[in-house]
Amino acid sequence: LALGLGLAALSTEAQEAHLVAGGFLTGFWADRRLDPTVTLAAALTACALACLATAIPALRAASAAPAEALRQGSGGNSHGVLGTWLSALVTVEVAATVVLLVVSGTALHRTLELRTFDPGFEPTGRLAVKLTVTEGATGRDRSPERTPPHHRFEQVRRGLEENPSVRTVAFASSLPTEGSFRAAWNADGVTEAFQARWLVVSPGFFTALGAPLVAGRPFTDGDGKGSERVALVNVAFARRHLQFGGEASPGDAVGRRIRPSGGDGPWLRVVGVVPDLVMGAVDDARGPEAVYLPLAQVPRTSIAMVVEPEPGHTLSTGDLRRGVAAAGPEVAGFGERTLTSMLERRRWAYDFVAGLFSAFGLLALVLSLAGLYATVGLAARLRRKEHAIRLALGAAPAQIRGAVFRVCIRPLALGLGLGIAAAAALRQALAAALPGGDLWLPGALGAVALLAAAGLGAGLRPAVEASTTEPAGPLRS
């Protein structure tokens, strides 16, 4: 109990050091204090279960019939009811260990995949900040002379680009990993509407992210409010909805027309195709279809800004603050961070799940091995006189080892079988918890092989000891 409470206290300190300090947990989840009520309830539950586990064997021993106990003695062809219950418990432990090892292996494998995949852009060195035009600049001012919001953002851009360390400044309604709005869209010549994400971006946005254009042209300063309505689509959108696939060129999507479904709004001409970027969760990197609209045609009063540094230069969040402040009090900036940290914030949940299940899997492995060792040791001890007599009568040590070893093989084999069946049954739940994290077959086979080898090793020592014991000792005692 003391060890468990100590580990709980250490876990809260680890949460503070790695998750709260890193900004991964905020608000309710950032409270690292141990709740007294929950802690007391957990301690009382553990004590009650421990007392119950101790009381049951004690009551059984007190109610045993003396004649039956003396008649059975310590021999017999089995190690009794206690051994049967212990063997059943070990079987359940082995099955649970298989499931936990398979889940932790799959989670670790998926985490490594998410850490090595291409997000579609280059996050290194790039900074991001949220900008909003204050109420005094927009809210109640309806005069023709008022400055449009995107002109305020342009003031910020021009001020930052005067910094010799800044290469490109661009804007978007949301940044990669942040998610975006979804809407129904129609394509010219396609009867059914389809869902796709949409974002508003400025010229130079994909250049600032280091995401090269796939086909067509990017947005330019000429894509303003009075010009033709245009759009960019990503490769996933083009492949699925604009008949770009197989041997077709990405340029085949350029020139097609799309528009939001459910209205008579103007058609938007696709002028370019861009890469698939991370949209929302990290595992959405290659899936969601997206449409990008020019900022000058869809103005906004709040926006996200991304800044690309010159090669060999480093930017700080202080540079961003000074650049925003230079635009005047009408523009406020907040939430400065790097694109690398944004990716890490999306990945930490998978790291946490992988670490949690790995810890549970290792703990279950230790308990299973301890149970197997105890089961085989109990069987060998309860039958030591029988083994001594058989050895005295000329039985081969290998026969004794085999007889003891079979006590280990039964719960191990049954537990492995149940664990494999349970892991297969949990396959869909695992895929839902870890999108793209379907059962990792090599990891599952490795977990089963590891547990089988470790379990056989745990039963080997008691079997060897039983076969090498001098017969005189057990018979004399």
PDB file of N, CA, C and O in Angstrom, residues 356-417:
ATOM      1  N   LEU A 356       1.904   4.370 -20.952  1.00  0.00           N
ATOM      2  CA  LEU A 356       1.015   3.814 -19.934  1.00  0.00           C
ATOM      3  C   LEU A 356       0.812   2.317 -20.143  1.00  0.00           C
ATOM      4  O   LEU A 356       0.952   1.518 -19.207  1.00  0.00           O
ATOM      5  N   PHE A 357       0.507   1.922 -21.382  1.00  0.00           N
ATOM      6  CA  PHE A 357       0.284   0.511 -21.637  1.00  0.00           C
ATOM      7  C   PHE A 357       1.580  -0.293 -21.531  1.00  0.00           C
ATOM      8  O   PHE A 357       1.553  -1.468 -21.161  1.00  0.00           O
ATOM      9  N   SER A 358       2.707   0.316 -21.850  1.00  0.00           N
ATOM     10  CA  SER A 358       3.982  -0.380 -21.686  1.00  0.00           C
ATOM     11  C   SER A 358       4.246  -0.678 -20.212  1.00  0.00           C
ATOM     12  O   SER A 358       4.690  -1.766 -19.854  1.00  0.00           O
ATOM     13  N   ALA A 359       3.962   0.311 -19.344  1.00  0.00           N
ATOM     14  CA  ALA A 359       4.143   0.093 -17.903  1.00  0.00           C
ATOM     15  C   ALA A 359       3.211  -1.004 -17.399  1.00  0.00           C
ATOM     16  O   ALA A 359       3.623  -1.889 -16.635  1.00  0.00           O
ATOM     17  N   PHE A 360       1.951  -0.964 -17.841  1.00  0.00           N
ATOM     18  CA  PHE A 360       1.009  -2.002 -17.435  1.00  0.00           C
ATOM     19  C   PHE A 360       1.445  -3.370 -17.960  1.00  0.00           C
ATOM     20  O   PHE A 360       1.322  -4.386 -17.262  1.00  0.00           O
ATOM     21  N   GLY A 361       1.922  -3.400 -19.202  1.00  0.00           N
ATOM     22  CA  GLY A 361       2.356  -4.665 -19.779  1.00  0.00           C
ATOM     23  C   GLY A 361       3.536  -5.261 -19.040  1.00  0.00           C
ATOM     24  O   GLY A 361       3.577  -6.479 -18.768  1.00  0.00           O
ATOM     25  N   LEU A 362       4.527  -4.434 -18.690  1.00  0.00           N
ATOM     26  CA  LEU A 362       5.688  -4.937 -17.948  1.00  0.00           C
ATOM     27  C   LEU A 362       5.282  -5.408 -16.555  1.00  0.00           C
ATOM     28  O   LEU A 362       5.771  -6.441 -16.069  1.00  0.00           O
ATOM     29  N   LEU A 363       4.392  -4.662 -15.888  1.00  0.00           N
ATOM     30  CA  LEU A 363       3.926  -5.083 -14.573  1.00  0.00           C
ATOM     31  C   LEU A 363       3.177  -6.411 -14.659  1.00  0.00           C
ATOM     32  O   LEU A 363       3.387  -7.314 -13.827  1.00  0.00           O
ATOM     33  N   ALA A 364       2.307  -6.536 -15.653  1.00  0.00           N
ATOM     34  CA  ALA A 364       1.575  -7.793 -15.822  1.00  0.00           C
ATOM     35  C   ALA A 364       2.524  -8.940 -16.144  1.00  0.00           C
ATOM     36  O   ALA A 364       2.319 -10.080 -15.689  1.00  0.00           O
ATOM     37  N   LEU A 365       3.586  -8.659 -16.908  1.00  0.00           N
ATOM     38  CA  LEU A 365       4.566  -9.704 -17.228  1.00  0.00           C
ATOM     39  C   LEU A 365       5.255 -10.197 -15.957  1.00  0.00           C
ATOM     40  O   LEU A 365       5.413 -11.406 -15.744  1.00  0.00           O
ATOM     41  N   VAL A 366       5.659  -9.273 -15.090  1.00  0.00           N
ATOM     42  CA  VAL A 366       6.310  -9.650 -13.832  1.00  0.00           C
ATOM     43  C   VAL A 366       5.362 -10.479 -12.966  1.00  0.00           C
ATOM     44  O   VAL A 366       5.753 -11.518 -12.402  1.00  0.00           O
ATOM     45  N   LEU A 367       4.100 -10.042 -12.858  1.00  0.00           N
ATOM     46  CA  LEU A 367       3.142 -10.780 -12.040  1.00  0.00           C
ATOM     47  C   LEU A 367       2.867 -12.169 -12.608  1.00  0.00           C
ATOM     48  O   LEU A 367       2.728 -13.148 -11.851  1.00  0.00           O
ATOM     49  N   SER A 368       2.787 -12.270 -13.922  1.00  0.00           N
ATOM     50  CA  SER A 368       2.548 -13.578 -14.540  1.00  0.00           C
ATOM     51  C   SER A 368       3.709 -14.530 -14.285  1.00  0.00           C
ATOM     52  O   SER A 368       3.513 -15.705 -13.959  1.00  0.00           O
ATOM     53  N   LEU A 369       4.922 -14.018 -14.425  1.00  0.00           N
ATOM     54  CA  LEU A 369       6.091 -14.873 -14.186  1.00  0.00           C
ATOM     55  C   LEU A 369       6.166 -15.289 -12.715  1.00  0.00           C
ATOM     56  O   LEU A 369       6.511 -16.433 -12.404  1.00  0.00           O
ATOM     57  N   ALA A 370       5.843 -14.340 -11.816  1.00  0.00           N
ATOM     58  CA  ALA A 370       5.833 -14.691 -10.388  1.00  0.00           C
ATOM     59  C   ALA A 370       4.776 -15.752 -10.102  1.00  0.00           C
ATOM     60  O   ALA A 370       5.009 -16.685  -9.312  1.00  0.00           O
ATOM     61  N   GLY A 371       3.610 -15.621 -10.736  1.00  0.00           N
ATOM     62  CA  GLY A 371       2.566 -16.609 -10.536  1.00  0.00           C
ATOM     63  C   GLY A 371       2.949 -17.976 -11.063  1.00  0.00           C
ATOM     64  O   GLY A 371       2.687 -19.003 -10.421  1.00  0.00           O
ATOM     65  N   LEU A 372       3.553 -18.015 -12.243  1.00  0.00           N
ATOM     66  CA  LEU A 372       3.996 -19.291 -12.793  1.00  0.00           C
ATOM     67  C   LEU A 372       5.052 -19.939 -11.902  1.00  0.00           C
ATOM     68  O   LEU A 372       5.019 -21.146 -11.630  1.00  0.00           O
ATOM     69  N   TYR A 373       5.985 -19.131 -11.438  1.00  0.00           N
ATOM     70  CA  TYR A 373       7.031 -19.655 -10.560  1.00  0.00           C
ATOM     71  C   TYR A 373       6.423 -20.196  -9.266  1.00  0.00           C
ATOM     72  O   TYR A 373       6.792 -21.280  -8.782  1.00  0.00           O
ATOM     73  N   ALA A 374       5.454 -19.462  -8.707  1.00  0.00           N
ATOM     74  CA  ALA A 374       4.818 -19.908  -7.468  1.00  0.00           C
ATOM     75  C   ALA A 374       4.011 -21.182  -7.692  1.00  0.00           C
ATOM     76  O   ALA A 374       4.012 -22.081  -6.839  1.00  0.00           O
ATOM     77  N   THR A 375       3.321 -21.270  -8.817  1.00  0.00           N
ATOM     78  CA  THR A 375       2.515 -22.459  -9.100  1.00  0.00           C
ATOM     79  C   THR A 375       3.388 -23.697  -9.218  1.00  0.00           C
ATOM     80  O   THR A 375       3.108 -24.746  -8.624  1.00  0.00           O
ATOM     81  N   VAL A 376       4.455 -23.590  -9.994  1.00  0.00           N
ATOM     82  CA  VAL A 376       5.342 -24.737 -10.182  1.00  0.00           C
ATOM     83  C   VAL A 376       6.057 -25.075  -8.870  1.00  0.00           C
ATOM     84  O   VAL A 376       6.229 -26.243  -8.510  1.00  0.00           O
ATOM     85  N   GLY A 377       6.483 -24.037  -8.141  1.00  0.00           N
ATOM     86  CA  GLY A 377       7.151 -24.282  -6.871  1.00  0.00           C
ATOM     87  C   GLY A 377       6.241 -24.962  -5.868  1.00  0.00           C
ATOM     88  O   GLY A 377       6.667 -25.862  -5.132  1.00  0.00           O
ATOM     89  N   LEU A 378       4.956 -24.542  -5.817  1.00  0.00           N
ATOM     90  CA  LEU A 378       4.006 -25.172  -4.915  1.00  0.00           C
ATOM     91  C   LEU A 378       3.790 -26.640  -5.292  1.00  0.00           C
ATOM     92  O   LEU A 378       3.744 -27.520  -4.423  1.00  0.00           O
ATOM     93  N   ALA A 379       3.643 -26.895  -6.590  1.00  0.00           N
ATOM     94  CA  ALA A 379       3.446 -28.272  -7.035  1.00  0.00           C
ATOM     95  C   ALA A 379       4.635 -29.145  -6.660  1.00  0.00           C
ATOM     96  O   ALA A 379       4.482 -30.285  -6.208  1.00  0.00           O
ATOM     97  N   ALA A 380       5.848 -28.606  -6.860  1.00  0.00           N
ATOM     98  CA  ALA A 380       7.049 -29.383  -6.532  1.00  0.00           C
ATOM     99  C   ALA A 380       7.154 -29.622  -5.029  1.00  0.00           C
ATOM    100  O   ALA A 380       7.538 -30.719  -4.587  1.00  0.00           O
ATOM    101  N   ARG A 381       6.793 -28.635  -4.220  1.00  0.00           N
ATOM    102  CA  ARG A 381       6.923 -28.777  -2.770  1.00  0.00           C
ATOM    103  C   ARG A 381       5.901 -29.769  -2.216  1.00  0.00           C
ATOM    104  O   ARG A 381       6.218 -30.594  -1.354  1.00  0.00           O
ATOM    105  N   LEU A 382       4.637 -29.680  -2.691  1.00  0.00           N
ATOM    106  CA  LEU A 382       3.604 -30.573  -2.190  1.00  0.00           C
ATOM    107  C   LEU A 382       3.830 -32.023  -2.613  1.00  0.00           C
ATOM    108  O   LEU A 382       3.316 -32.946  -1.967  1.00  0.00           O
ATOM    109  N   ARG A 383       4.599 -32.225  -3.661  1.00  0.00           N
ATOM    110  CA  ARG A 383       4.823 -33.589  -4.152  1.00  0.00           C
ATOM    111  C   ARG A 383       6.268 -34.033  -3.969  1.00  0.00           C
ATOM    112  O   ARG A 383       6.712 -34.962  -4.633  1.00  0.00           O
ATOM    113  N   ARG A 384       6.987 -33.377  -3.059  1.00  0.00           N
ATOM    114  CA  ARG A 384       8.407 -33.689  -2.940  1.00  0.00           C
ATOM    115  C   ARG A 384       8.635 -35.101  -2.419  1.00  0.00           C
ATOM    116  O   ARG A 384       9.607 -35.769  -2.821  1.00  0.00           O
ATOM    117  N   LYS A 385       7.747 -35.619  -1.519  1.00  0.00           N
ATOM    118  CA  LYS A 385       7.938 -36.994  -1.046  1.00  0.00           C
ATOM    119  C   LYS A 385       7.704 -37.992  -2.172  1.00  0.00           C
ATOM    120  O   LYS A 385       8.414 -38.984  -2.301  1.00  0.00           O
ATOM    121  N   GLU A 386       6.682 -37.707  -2.973  1.00  0.00           N
ATOM    122  CA  GLU A 386       6.424 -38.578  -4.130  1.00  0.00           C
ATOM    123  C   GLU A 386       7.620 -38.594  -5.068  1.00  0.00           C
ATOM    124  O   GLU A 386       8.043 -39.652  -5.548  1.00  0.00           O
ATOM    125  N   HIS A 387       8.187 -37.405  -5.326  1.00  0.00           N
ATOM    126  CA  HIS A 387       9.357 -37.326  -6.212  1.00  0.00           C
ATOM    127  C   HIS A 387      10.552 -38.057  -5.602  1.00  0.00           C
ATOM    128  O   HIS A 387      11.318 -38.714  -6.311  1.00  0.00           O
ATOM    129  N   ALA A 388      10.723 -37.927  -4.257  1.00  0.00           N
ATOM    130  CA  ALA A 388      11.842 -38.612  -3.602  1.00  0.00           C
ATOM    131  C   ALA A 388      11.709 -40.118  -3.721  1.00  0.00           C
ATOM    132  O   ALA A 388      12.705 -40.844  -3.972  1.00  0.00           O
ATOM    133  N   ILE A 389      10.499 -40.627  -3.519  1.00  0.00           N
ATOM    134  CA  ILE A 389      10.287 -42.075  -3.641  1.00  0.00           C
ATOM    135  C   ILE A 389      10.567 -42.541  -5.058  1.00  0.00           C
ATOM    136  O   ILE A 389      11.218 -43.568  -5.288  1.00  0.00           O
ATOM    137  N   ARG A 390      10.078 -41.781  -6.049  1.00  0.00           N
ATOM    138  CA  ARG A 390      10.302 -42.171  -7.442  1.00  0.00           C
ATOM    139  C   ARG A 390      11.785 -42.152  -7.790  1.00  0.00           C
ATOM    140  O   ARG A 390      12.288 -43.028  -8.495  1.00  0.00           O
ATOM    141  N   LEU A 391      12.513 -41.147  -7.271  1.00  0.00           N
ATOM    142  CA  LEU A 391      13.953 -41.102  -7.524  1.00  0.00           C
ATOM    143  C   LEU A 391      14.658 -42.261  -6.833  1.00  0.00           C
ATOM    144  O   LEU A 391      15.587 -42.869  -7.394  1.00  0.00           O
ATOM    145  N   ALA A 392      14.211 -42.605  -5.606  1.00  0.00           N
ATOM    146  CA  ALA A 392      14.833 -43.715  -4.877  1.00  0.00           C
ATOM    147  C   ALA A 392      14.584 -45.044  -5.575  1.00  0.00           C
ATOM    148  O   ALA A 392      15.416 -45.975  -5.504  1.00  0.00           O
ATOM    149  N   LEU A 393      13.435 -45.135  -6.259  1.00  0.00           N
ATOM    150  CA  LEU A 393      13.110 -46.366  -6.976  1.00  0.00           C
ATOM    151  C   LEU A 393      13.713 -46.427  -8.376  1.00  0.00           C
ATOM    152  O   LEU A 393      13.440 -47.363  -9.132  1.00  0.00           O
ATOM    153  N   GLY A 394      14.481 -45.386  -8.731  1.00  0.00           N
ATOM    154  CA  GLY A 394      15.203 -45.450 -10.003  1.00  0.00           C
ATOM    155  C   GLY A 394      14.615 -44.610 -11.122  1.00  0.00           C
ATOM    156  O   GLY A 394      15.045 -44.754 -12.281  1.00  0.00           O
ATOM    157  N   ALA A 395      13.652 -43.736 -10.830  1.00  0.00           N
ATOM    158  CA  ALA A 395      13.096 -42.880 -11.880  1.00  0.00           C
ATOM    159  C   ALA A 395      14.164 -41.911 -12.385  1.00  0.00           C
ATOM    160  O   ALA A 395      15.012 -41.434 -11.617  1.00  0.00           O
ATOM    161  N   ALA A 396      14.138 -41.625 -13.667  1.00  0.00           N
ATOM    162  CA  ALA A 396      15.102 -40.694 -14.258  1.00  0.00           C
ATOM    163  C   ALA A 396      14.753 -39.262 -13.841  1.00  0.00           C
ATOM    164  O   ALA A 396      13.572 -38.908 -13.738  1.00  0.00           O
ATOM    165  N   PRO A 397      15.772 -38.416 -13.593  1.00  0.00           N
ATOM    166  CA  PRO A 397      15.488 -37.014 -13.247  1.00  0.00           C
ATOM    167  C   PRO A 397      14.653 -36.302 -14.302  1.00  0.00           C
ATOM    168  O   PRO A 397      13.855 -35.418 -13.982  1.00  0.00           O
ATOM    169  N   ALA A 398      14.830 -36.691 -15.575  1.00  0.00           N
ATOM    170  CA  ALA A 398      14.055 -36.055 -16.633  1.00  0.00           C
ATOM    171  C   ALA A 398      12.565 -36.304 -16.460  1.00  0.00           C
ATOM    172  O   ALA A 398      11.729 -35.449 -16.792  1.00  0.00           O
ATOM    173  N   GLN A 399      12.211 -37.477 -15.940  1.00  0.00           N
ATOM    174  CA  GLN A 399      10.792 -37.755 -15.698  1.00  0.00           C
ATOM    175  C   GLN A 399      10.226 -36.833 -14.621  1.00  0.00           C
ATOM    176  O   GLN A 399       9.090 -36.360 -14.720  1.00  0.00           O
ATOM    177  N   ILE A 400      11.009 -36.613 -13.566  1.00  0.00           N
ATOM    178  CA  ILE A 400      10.550 -35.709 -12.504  1.00  0.00           C
ATOM    179  C   ILE A 400      10.423 -34.289 -13.049  1.00  0.00           C
ATOM    180  O   ILE A 400       9.439 -33.588 -12.773  1.00  0.00           O
ATOM    181  N   ARG A 401      11.419 -33.857 -13.829  1.00  0.00           N
ATOM    182  CA  ARG A 401      11.355 -32.501 -14.403  1.00  0.00           C
ATOM    183  C   ARG A 401      10.130 -32.345 -15.286  1.00  0.00           C
ATOM    184  O   ARG A 401       9.443 -31.321 -15.260  1.00  0.00           O
ATOM    185  N   GLY A 402       9.848 -33.371 -16.075  1.00  0.00           N
ATOM    186  CA  GLY A 402       8.683 -33.293 -16.951  1.00  0.00           C
ATOM    187  C   GLY A 402       7.380 -33.214 -16.190  1.00  0.00           C
ATOM    188  O   GLY A 402       6.476 -32.457 -16.545  1.00  0.00           O
ATOM    189  N   ALA A 403       7.279 -34.003 -15.101  1.00  0.00           N
ATOM    190  CA  ALA A 403       6.055 -33.997 -14.309  1.00  0.00           C
ATOM    191  C   ALA A 403       5.818 -32.638 -13.669  1.00  0.00           C
ATOM    192  O   ALA A 403       4.685 -32.135 -13.613  1.00  0.00           O
ATOM    193  N   VAL A 404       6.899 -32.029 -13.153  1.00  0.00           N
ATOM    194  CA  VAL A 404       6.758 -30.703 -12.536  1.00  0.00           C
ATOM    195  C   VAL A 404       6.528 -29.631 -13.605  1.00  0.00           C
ATOM    196  O   VAL A 404       5.727 -28.710 -13.425  1.00  0.00           O
ATOM    197  N   PHE A 405       7.219 -29.773 -14.714  1.00  0.00           N
ATOM    198  CA  PHE A 405       7.150 -28.758 -15.754  1.00  0.00           C
ATOM    199  C   PHE A 405       5.767 -28.680 -16.390  1.00  0.00           C
ATOM    200  O   PHE A 405       5.334 -27.613 -16.828  1.00  0.00           O
ATOM    201  N   ARG A 406       5.062 -29.813 -16.404  1.00  0.00           N
ATOM    202  CA  ARG A 406       3.713 -29.802 -16.987  1.00  0.00           C
ATOM    203  C   ARG A 406       2.764 -28.917 -16.185  1.00  0.00           C
ATOM    204  O   ARG A 406       1.790 -28.390 -16.735  1.00  0.00           O
ATOM    205  N   VAL A 407       3.036 -28.731 -14.902  1.00  0.00           N
ATOM    206  CA  VAL A 407       2.221 -27.824 -14.096  1.00  0.00           C
ATOM    207  C   VAL A 407       2.346 -26.394 -14.606  1.00  0.00           C
ATOM    208  O   VAL A 407       1.403 -25.599 -14.512  1.00  0.00           O
ATOM    209  N   CYS A 408       3.512 -26.023 -15.159  1.00  0.00           N
ATOM    210  CA  CYS A 408       3.717 -24.688 -15.726  1.00  0.00           C
ATOM    211  C   CYS A 408       3.102 -24.558 -17.110  1.00  0.00           C
ATOM    212  O   CYS A 408       2.552 -23.514 -17.462  1.00  0.00           O
ATOM    213  N   ILE A 409       3.181 -25.637 -17.874  1.00  0.00           N
ATOM    214  CA  ILE A 409       2.759 -25.565 -19.276  1.00  0.00           C
ATOM    215  C   ILE A 409       1.257 -25.366 -19.385  1.00  0.00           C
ATOM    216  O   ILE A 409       0.770 -24.617 -20.245  1.00  0.00           O
ATOM    217  N   ARG A 410       0.480 -25.990 -18.506  1.00  0.00           N
ATOM    218  CA  ARG A 410      -0.983 -25.916 -18.625  1.00  0.00           C
ATOM    219  C   ARG A 410      -1.504 -24.478 -18.533  1.00  0.00           C
ATOM    220  O   ARG A 410      -2.176 -24.006 -19.457  1.00  0.00           O
ATOM    221  N   PRO A 411      -1.260 -23.774 -17.424  1.00  0.00           N
ATOM    222  CA  PRO A 411      -1.791 -22.393 -17.372  1.00  0.00           C
ATOM    223  C   PRO A 411      -1.149 -21.471 -18.390  1.00  0.00           C
ATOM    224  O   PRO A 411      -1.797 -20.530 -18.870  1.00  0.00           O
ATOM    225  N   LEU A 412       0.112 -21.729 -18.732  1.00  0.00           N
ATOM    226  CA  LEU A 412       0.780 -20.885 -19.711  1.00  0.00           C
ATOM    227  C   LEU A 412       0.136 -21.028 -21.081  1.00  0.00           C
ATOM    228  O   LEU A 412      -0.185 -20.027 -21.743  1.00  0.00           O
ATOM    229  N   ALA A 413      -0.074 -22.270 -21.512  1.00  0.00           N
ATOM    230  CA  ALA A 413      -0.673 -22.491 -22.836  1.00  0.00           C
ATOM    231  C   ALA A 413      -2.106 -21.979 -22.890  1.00  0.00           C
ATOM    232  O   ALA A 413      -2.517 -21.330 -23.860  1.00  0.00           O
ATOM    233  N   LEU A 414      -2.878 -22.261 -21.824  1.00  0.00           N
ATOM    234  CA  LEU A 414      -4.266 -21.802 -21.813  1.00  0.00           C
ATOM    235  C   LEU A 414      -4.333 -20.279 -21.772  1.00  0.00           C
ATOM    236  O   LEU A 414      -5.143 -19.660 -22.475  1.00  0.00           O
ATOM    237  N   GLY A 415      -3.473 -19.648 -20.964  1.00  0.00           N
ATOM    238  CA  GLY A 415      -3.461 -18.186 -20.894  1.00  0.00           C
ATOM    239  C   GLY A 415      -3.057 -17.544 -22.205  1.00  0.00           C
ATOM    240  O   GLY A 415      -3.633 -16.531 -22.616  1.00  0.00           O
ATOM    241  N   LEU A 416      -2.067 -18.129 -22.896  1.00  0.00           N
ATOM    242  CA  LEU A 416      -1.660 -17.594 -24.195  1.00  0.00           C
ATOM    243  C   LEU A 416      -2.802 -17.685 -25.194  1.00  0.00           C
ATOM    244  O   LEU A 416      -3.058 -16.740 -25.958  1.00  0.00           O
ATOM    245  N   GLY A 417      -3.506 -18.814 -25.195  1.00  0.00           N
ATOM    246  CA  GLY A 417      -4.626 -18.961 -26.118  1.00  0.00           C
ATOM    247  C   GLY A 417      -5.739 -17.960 -25.846  1.00  0.00           C
ATOM    248  O   GLY A 417      -6.261 -17.322 -26.770  1.00  0.00           O
TER     249      GLY A 417
END
